[in-house]
Amino acid sequence: MDVIALDDPTDAQLRQWHDVLAAVHAADPAAGPEPDPERPARRLLGAEPGARRRLWAAADDARLAAVAALRLPGEPGAGRPGEIDIQVRPGDRRRGLGGRLLAAAAGGLRADGRTSVIAQVLAGTPAVPFLESHGFECVLTLRGLLLRLDDVPAQRVARLLAEAPAGYRLVRWRGVVPAEHAAAFARAKYAMADFAEYEGTPWDAHRVREMAEVVAKRGDDLYTVAALSGGAVAGFTEVVVPDGCTGRAAQYDTAVVPEHRGRRIGIWVKAAMLEWLAATRPGVREIETDNAGDNAHMLAVNEELGFRVERESMEYQAAVASLPASP
């Protein structure tokens, strides 16, 4: 079986890529919703500002047995880790395919001047021992949460909205941030200290517009609710509703600027988001999100809203120098 680079994947290869993801999901359906056959193409081929993507597959004739996607944020040589995702059909495991794809991706990382790489995997799956056997170490535990909107009493949302913090007002937008809020929204994004440190790239008005445009090009809808103090964005929350939503939306960023914390702004903007989606997107019946296991505050906010833990995942990291070389 050959390992091939998919620099310009064909429609048939994209369908095969989805088939790999569907086979992996079928082996562990508790991991999340069944993959949408349209989403791999949009995700793999869609241009993403500030990042590039490389793809490989282990192929036997026209059939893909395993796939690997490498995301490279920033410019070549950037001091930020690459991000690798490897998926192997259950029936093709224990044949060394994952290791060969990792070696191919390691070559891509070295060529791009990267020194480290991260991978996010579900707890209790074969991916955990695979990564550990190749020198990856767990650096972060994530809890996957799910909110079923039918289980959220309307009076709970109404109560949270009525408890609006004094001196703040809500604004909301769909898609690209309006021009009058763009600079303030970028400052709020940048104030997310942990995110800014990880990404290493300053948020500005251009970048927040660009990120929203990427979501739109996929065919998805980005909804944002923000709390304003004067003209400053004190906190915000974002939800992405997939194209042709069949029930589940994805929570994106939620953050409160440090000097505005302690006023329950986070749960206030989240409640406003639930009210907005109920009125405009009744097809959304669930919202999924990930929280760092040590983020006690946001876990408490989500638990109060009604989110429940569905799964646990881990983020692993390895030095590129420790990874296998391509044969």
CSV table of C-alpha atoms in Angstrom, one decimal:
chain,number,residue,atom,x,y,z
A,1,MET,CA,0.0,0.0,0.0
A,2,ASP,CA,1.4,3.4,-1.1
A,3,VAL,CA,1.5,6.6,0.9
A,4,ILE,CA,0.6,9.4,-1.4
A,5,ALA,CA,0.4,13.2,-1.1
A,6,LEU,CA,-3.0,14.7,-2.0
A,7,ASP,CA,-1.9,18.2,-3.0
A,8,ASP,CA,-4.9,18.5,-5.3
A,9,PRO,CA,-7.4,15.7,-4.3
A,10,THR,CA,-9.9,14.6,-6.8
A,11,ASP,CA,-13.6,14.3,-6.1
A,12,ALA,CA,-13.3,10.5,-5.8
A,13,GLN,CA,-10.5,10.9,-3.3
A,14,LEU,CA,-12.5,13.3,-1.2
A,15,ARG,CA,-15.4,10.8,-1.2
A,16,GLN,CA,-12.9,8.2,-0.1
A,17,TRP,CA,-11.7,10.5,2.6
A,18,HIS,CA,-15.2,10.8,3.9
A,19,ASP,CA,-15.6,7.0,3.8
A,20,VAL,CA,-12.5,6.7,6.1
A,21,LEU,CA,-14.1,9.1,8.6
A,22,ALA,CA,-17.4,7.3,8.4
A,23,ALA,CA,-15.8,3.9,9.1
A,24,VAL,CA,-13.9,5.4,12.1
A,25,HIS,CA,-17.2,6.9,13.4
A,26,ALA,CA,-19.0,3.6,13.0
A,27,ALA,CA,-16.5,1.9,15.2
A,28,ASP,CA,-17.0,4.5,18.0
A,29,PRO,CA,-20.4,6.2,17.4
A,30,ALA,CA,-20.3,7.8,20.9
A,31,ALA,CA,-17.5,10.1,19.6
A,32,GLY,CA,-19.9,12.5,18.0
A,33,PRO,CA,-22.3,12.9,15.1
A,34,GLU,CA,-21.9,11.0,11.9
A,35,PRO,CA,-19.6,13.0,9.6
A,36,ASP,CA,-21.3,15.0,6.8
A,37,PRO,CA,-20.1,13.8,3.4
A,38,GLU,CA,-19.9,17.5,2.2
A,39,ARG,CA,-17.9,18.8,5.1
A,40,PRO,CA,-14.5,17.1,4.4
A,41,ALA,CA,-14.3,18.7,1.0
A,42,ARG,CA,-15.1,22.2,2.4
A,43,ARG,CA,-12.7,21.8,5.3
A,44,LEU,CA,-9.8,20.3,3.4
A,45,LEU,CA,-10.0,22.6,0.3
A,46,GLY,CA,-11.3,25.8,1.9
A,47,ALA,CA,-8.7,28.6,2.1
A,48,GLU,CA,-8.0,29.5,5.7
A,49,PRO,CA,-6.3,32.8,6.5
A,50,GLY,CA,-3.1,32.5,8.4
A,51,ALA,CA,-2.7,28.7,7.8
A,52,ARG,CA,-1.9,26.1,5.2
A,53,ARG,CA,-2.9,22.5,4.9
A,54,ARG,CA,-1.1,19.4,3.6
A,55,LEU,CA,-2.8,16.0,3.0
A,56,TRP,CA,-1.6,12.4,2.7
A,57,ALA,CA,-3.3,9.0,2.3
A,58,ALA,CA,-2.4,5.4,2.4
A,59,ALA,CA,-4.0,4.0,-0.8
A,60,ASP,CA,-4.5,0.6,-2.4
A,61,ASP,CA,-5.5,1.2,-6.0
A,62,ALA,CA,-8.4,3.7,-5.8
A,63,ARG,CA,-9.2,2.9,-2.1
A,64,LEU,CA,-8.0,5.1,0.8
A,65,ALA,CA,-7.3,3.0,3.9
A,66,ALA,CA,-6.0,5.9,6.0
A,67,VAL,CA,-5.7,9.6,5.8
A,68,ALA,CA,-3.6,12.4,7.4
A,69,ALA,CA,-4.2,16.2,7.5
A,70,LEU,CA,-1.5,18.5,8.6
A,71,ARG,CA,-2.4,22.2,9.5
A,72,LEU,CA,0.5,24.7,9.4
A,73,PRO,CA,-0.5,27.9,11.1
A,74,GLY,CA,1.5,31.0,10.2
A,75,GLU,CA,4.4,31.3,7.9
A,76,PRO,CA,7.1,28.7,7.3
A,77,GLY,CA,9.5,28.6,10.2
A,78,ALA,CA,6.9,30.0,12.6
A,79,GLY,CA,7.5,29.0,16.2
A,80,ARG,CA,4.0,27.5,16.5
A,81,PRO,CA,3.2,23.8,16.4
A,82,GLY,CA,1.7,22.1,13.4
A,83,GLU,CA,-1.5,20.2,14.0
A,84,ILE,CA,-1.9,16.6,12.8
A,85,ASP,CA,-5.0,14.4,12.4
A,86,ILE,CA,-4.6,10.8,11.3
A,87,GLN,CA,-7.5,8.4,10.8
A,88,VAL,CA,-7.2,4.7,9.9
A,89,ARG,CA,-10.1,2.5,8.8
A,90,PRO,CA,-10.7,0.0,11.7
A,91,GLY,CA,-10.2,-3.0,9.4
A,92,ASP,CA,-6.8,-1.6,8.2
A,93,ARG,CA,-5.3,-1.0,11.6
A,94,ARG,CA,-2.2,-2.7,13.0
A,95,ARG,CA,-0.6,-2.6,9.5
A,96,GLY,CA,1.7,0.3,10.2
A,97,LEU,CA,-0.3,2.7,8.1
A,98,GLY,CA,-0.7,5.3,10.8
A,99,GLY,CA,3.1,5.3,11.4
A,100,ARG,CA,3.8,5.7,7.7
A,101,LEU,CA,1.5,8.7,7.5
A,102,LEU,CA,3.0,10.2,10.6
A,103,ALA,CA,6.5,9.9,9.0
A,104,ALA,CA,5.2,11.6,5.8
A,105,ALA,CA,3.7,14.4,7.9
A,106,ALA,CA,7.0,14.7,9.9
A,107,GLY,CA,8.7,15.3,6.6
A,108,GLY,CA,6.2,18.1,5.9
A,109,LEU,CA,6.8,19.6,9.3
A,110,ARG,CA,10.6,19.6,8.9
A,111,ALA,CA,10.3,21.1,5.5
A,112,ASP,CA,8.2,23.9,7.0
A,113,GLY,CA,10.7,24.6,9.7
A,114,ARG,CA,8.5,23.4,12.6
A,115,THR,CA,9.9,22.1,15.9
A,116,SER,CA,6.7,20.6,17.4
A,117,VAL,CA,3.3,19.2,16.5
A,118,ILE,CA,0.0,18.6,18.4
A,119,ALA,CA,-2.8,16.1,17.9
A,120,GLN,CA,-6.2,16.0,19.6
A,121,VAL,CA,-7.7,12.6,20.1
A,122,LEU,CA,-10.6,11.0,22.0
A,123,ALA,CA,-9.8,9.3,25.3
A,124,GLY,CA,-10.1,5.5,25.2
A,125,THR,CA,-9.5,5.2,21.5
A,126,PRO,CA,-6.6,3.4,19.7
A,127,ALA,CA,-5.2,6.9,18.9
A,128,VAL,CA,-4.0,7.3,22.5
A,129,PRO,CA,-1.5,4.4,22.6
A,130,PHE,CA,-0.5,5.1,19.0
A,131,LEU,CA,0.6,8.7,19.8
A,132,GLU,CA,2.2,7.6,23.1
A,133,SER,CA,4.2,4.9,21.3
A,134,HIS,CA,5.6,7.7,18.9
A,135,GLY,CA,6.8,10.0,21.7
A,136,PHE,CA,3.7,12.2,22.1
A,137,GLU,CA,2.9,13.5,25.6
A,138,CYS,CA,-0.5,14.6,26.9
A,139,VAL,CA,-0.4,18.4,27.5
A,140,LEU,CA,-4.2,19.2,27.9
A,141,THR,CA,-7.4,17.4,28.8
A,142,LEU,CA,-10.6,18.6,27.1
A,143,ARG,CA,-14.2,17.8,28.0
A,144,GLY,CA,-16.7,17.6,25.2
A,145,LEU,CA,-20.0,19.0,26.3
A,146,LEU,CA,-23.4,18.9,24.6
A,147,LEU,CA,-26.5,21.1,25.3
A,148,ARG,CA,-29.8,19.7,24.2
A,149,LEU,CA,-32.0,22.8,23.7
A,150,ASP,CA,-35.2,20.8,24.4
A,151,ASP,CA,-33.9,20.3,27.9
A,152,VAL,CA,-33.4,24.0,28.6
A,153,PRO,CA,-36.4,25.5,30.3
A,154,ALA,CA,-37.5,28.8,28.6
A,155,GLN,CA,-37.7,30.4,32.1
A,156,ARG,CA,-34.0,29.7,32.7
A,157,VAL,CA,-33.0,31.7,29.6
A,158,ALA,CA,-35.5,34.4,30.5
A,159,ARG,CA,-34.1,34.6,34.1
A,160,LEU,CA,-30.5,34.9,32.9
A,161,LEU,CA,-31.4,37.6,30.4
A,162,ALA,CA,-33.3,39.5,33.1
A,163,GLU,CA,-30.1,39.4,35.3
A,164,ALA,CA,-28.2,41.6,32.9
A,165,PRO,CA,-25.2,43.3,34.5
A,166,ALA,CA,-25.6,47.0,35.0
A,167,GLY,CA,-23.8,49.3,32.5
A,168,TYR,CA,-23.7,46.8,29.6
A,169,ARG,CA,-25.8,46.3,26.5
A,170,LEU,CA,-26.0,43.5,24.0
A,171,VAL,CA,-25.3,43.6,20.3
A,172,ARG,CA,-25.4,40.7,17.8
A,173,TRP,CA,-24.5,40.0,14.2
A,174,ARG,CA,-24.5,37.2,11.7
A,175,GLY,CA,-21.4,36.6,9.6
A,176,VAL,CA,-18.8,39.4,9.4
A,177,VAL,CA,-18.6,41.8,12.3
A,178,PRO,CA,-20.1,45.2,11.4
A,179,ALA,CA,-17.5,47.9,10.8
A,180,GLU,CA,-18.4,49.9,13.9
A,181,HIS,CA,-17.5,47.0,16.2
A,182,ALA,CA,-14.6,45.4,14.2
A,183,ALA,CA,-11.7,47.1,16.1
A,184,ALA,CA,-13.3,46.6,19.5
A,185,PHE,CA,-14.1,42.9,18.7
A,186,ALA,CA,-10.5,42.3,17.6
A,187,ARG,CA,-9.3,43.8,20.9
A,188,ALA,CA,-11.6,41.4,22.9
A,189,LYS,CA,-10.3,38.5,20.8
A,190,TYR,CA,-6.7,39.5,21.5
A,191,ALA,CA,-7.5,39.8,25.3
A,192,MET,CA,-8.0,36.0,25.4
A,193,ALA,CA,-4.5,35.6,26.8
A,194,ASP,CA,-4.4,31.8,26.4
A,195,PHE,CA,-5.6,31.9,22.8
A,196,ALA,CA,-3.3,34.8,21.9
A,197,GLU,CA,-0.4,32.9,23.3
A,198,TYR,CA,-1.3,29.7,21.4
A,199,GLU,CA,-1.9,31.3,18.0
A,200,GLY,CA,0.9,33.9,18.4
A,201,THR,CA,-0.7,36.2,15.8
A,202,PRO,CA,-2.3,39.5,16.8
A,203,TRP,CA,-6.0,39.9,16.2
A,204,ASP,CA,-7.0,43.0,14.2
A,205,ALA,CA,-10.1,44.1,12.4
A,206,HIS,CA,-8.9,42.5,9.1
A,207,ARG,CA,-8.3,39.1,10.8
A,208,VAL,CA,-11.7,38.9,12.5
A,209,ARG,CA,-13.4,39.7,9.1
A,210,GLU,CA,-11.2,37.1,7.4
A,211,MET,CA,-12.1,34.3,9.9
A,212,ALA,CA,-15.8,35.0,9.4
A,213,GLU,CA,-15.4,34.9,5.6
A,214,VAL,CA,-13.8,31.5,5.9
A,215,VAL,CA,-16.9,30.2,7.7
A,216,ALA,CA,-19.1,31.7,5.1
A,217,LYS,CA,-17.1,30.1,2.2
A,218,ARG,CA,-17.7,26.7,3.8
A,219,GLY,CA,-21.4,27.5,3.6
A,220,ASP,CA,-21.8,27.8,7.4
A,221,ASP,CA,-23.3,30.6,9.4
A,222,LEU,CA,-21.4,32.4,12.2
A,223,TYR,CA,-23.6,34.0,14.9
A,224,THR,CA,-22.0,36.4,17.4
A,225,VAL,CA,-23.5,38.0,20.5
A,226,ALA,CA,-21.3,40.6,22.3
A,227,ALA,CA,-21.7,42.7,25.5
A,228,LEU,CA,-20.7,46.3,25.1
A,229,SER,CA,-19.4,48.7,27.8
A,230,GLY,CA,-19.5,52.0,26.1
A,231,GLY,CA,-17.8,51.2,22.7
A,232,ALA,CA,-15.7,48.4,24.1
A,233,VAL,CA,-16.5,44.7,23.7
A,234,ALA,CA,-16.4,43.3,27.2
A,235,GLY,CA,-17.3,39.8,26.3
A,236,PHE,CA,-18.7,37.7,23.5
A,237,THR,CA,-19.8,34.3,22.3
A,238,GLU,CA,-19.9,32.7,18.9
A,239,VAL,CA,-21.9,29.7,17.5
A,240,VAL,CA,-21.5,28.2,14.0
A,241,VAL,CA,-24.5,26.6,12.4
A,242,PRO,CA,-23.5,24.2,9.7
A,243,ASP,CA,-24.8,24.5,6.2
A,244,GLY,CA,-28.1,22.5,6.0
A,245,CYS,CA,-28.1,22.1,9.7
A,246,THR,CA,-29.6,18.8,10.7
A,247,GLY,CA,-29.7,19.6,14.4
A,248,ARG,CA,-26.3,20.3,15.9
A,249,ALA,CA,-24.4,23.6,15.9
A,250,ALA,CA,-20.9,24.2,17.3
A,251,GLN,CA,-19.9,26.6,20.0
A,252,TYR,CA,-16.8,28.6,18.9
A,253,ASP,CA,-15.1,31.2,21.1
A,254,THR,CA,-16.6,32.5,24.3
A,255,ALA,CA,-14.5,35.0,26.3
A,256,VAL,CA,-14.8,37.9,28.8
A,257,VAL,CA,-12.1,40.6,28.8
A,258,PRO,CA,-10.2,40.3,32.1
A,259,GLU,CA,-11.2,43.7,33.5
A,260,HIS,CA,-14.9,42.9,33.0
A,261,ARG,CA,-14.9,39.4,34.6
A,262,GLY,CA,-16.9,38.6,37.7
A,263,ARG,CA,-20.1,40.2,36.4
A,264,ARG,CA,-21.7,37.0,34.8
A,265,ILE,CA,-21.2,38.5,31.3
A,266,GLY,CA,-20.3,35.1,29.9
A,267,ILE,CA,-23.5,33.3,30.9
A,268,TRP,CA,-25.5,36.5,29.9
A,269,VAL,CA,-24.2,36.5,26.3
A,270,LYS,CA,-24.7,32.7,26.1
A,271,ALA,CA,-28.3,33.0,27.2
A,272,ALA,CA,-28.9,35.7,24.6
A,273,MET,CA,-27.4,33.4,21.9
A,274,LEU,CA,-29.9,30.7,22.9
A,275,GLU,CA,-32.8,33.1,22.6
A,276,TRP,CA,-31.6,34.3,19.2
A,277,LEU,CA,-31.1,30.8,17.8
A,278,ALA,CA,-34.5,29.7,19.1
A,279,ALA,CA,-36.1,32.5,17.2
A,280,THR,CA,-34.1,32.4,14.0
A,281,ARG,CA,-32.7,28.8,13.7
A,282,PRO,CA,-35.3,26.4,15.1
A,283,GLY,CA,-33.6,23.5,13.3
A,284,VAL,CA,-30.7,23.8,15.9
A,285,ARG,CA,-31.5,21.3,18.6
A,286,GLU,CA,-28.1,20.8,20.1
A,287,ILE,CA,-24.9,22.8,20.6
A,288,GLU,CA,-21.5,21.1,21.2
A,289,THR,CA,-18.4,22.6,22.7
A,290,ASP,CA,-15.0,21.7,24.2
A,291,ASN,CA,-13.7,23.0,27.5
A,292,ALA,CA,-10.3,22.6,29.0
A,293,GLY,CA,-10.5,20.3,32.0
A,294,ASP,CA,-8.9,22.9,34.2
A,295,ASN,CA,-11.2,25.8,33.1
A,296,ALA,CA,-13.5,25.5,36.2
A,297,HIS,CA,-15.2,28.8,35.5
A,298,MET,CA,-16.4,28.1,32.0
A,299,LEU,CA,-17.3,24.5,32.9
A,300,ALA,CA,-19.5,25.9,35.7
A,301,VAL,CA,-21.1,28.4,33.3
A,302,ASN,CA,-21.9,25.7,30.8
A,303,GLU,CA,-23.2,23.4,33.5
A,304,GLU,CA,-25.6,26.1,34.7
A,305,LEU,CA,-26.9,26.5,31.2
A,306,GLY,CA,-27.5,22.8,30.9
A,307,PHE,CA,-24.5,21.4,29.0
A,308,ARG,CA,-23.5,17.9,30.0
A,309,VAL,CA,-20.3,16.0,29.5
A,310,GLU,CA,-20.4,13.7,26.5
A,311,ARG,CA,-16.8,12.7,26.0
A,312,GLU,CA,-13.2,13.4,27.0
A,313,SER,CA,-10.4,14.1,24.6
A,314,MET,CA,-6.7,14.9,25.1
A,315,GLU,CA,-4.3,17.1,23.3
A,316,TYR,CA,-0.9,15.5,22.7
A,317,GLN,CA,2.4,17.2,21.7
A,318,ALA,CA,5.7,15.9,20.4
A,319,ALA,CA,9.0,17.4,19.2
A,320,VAL,CA,9.4,17.0,15.5
A,321,ALA,CA,12.9,15.8,16.0
A,322,SER,CA,11.6,12.7,17.8
A,323,LEU,CA,9.3,11.7,15.0
A,324,PRO,CA,10.1,9.0,12.4
A,325,ALA,CA,11.7,10.0,9.1
A,326,SER,CA,10.1,9.1,5.8
A,327,PRO,CA,11.5,5.9,4.4
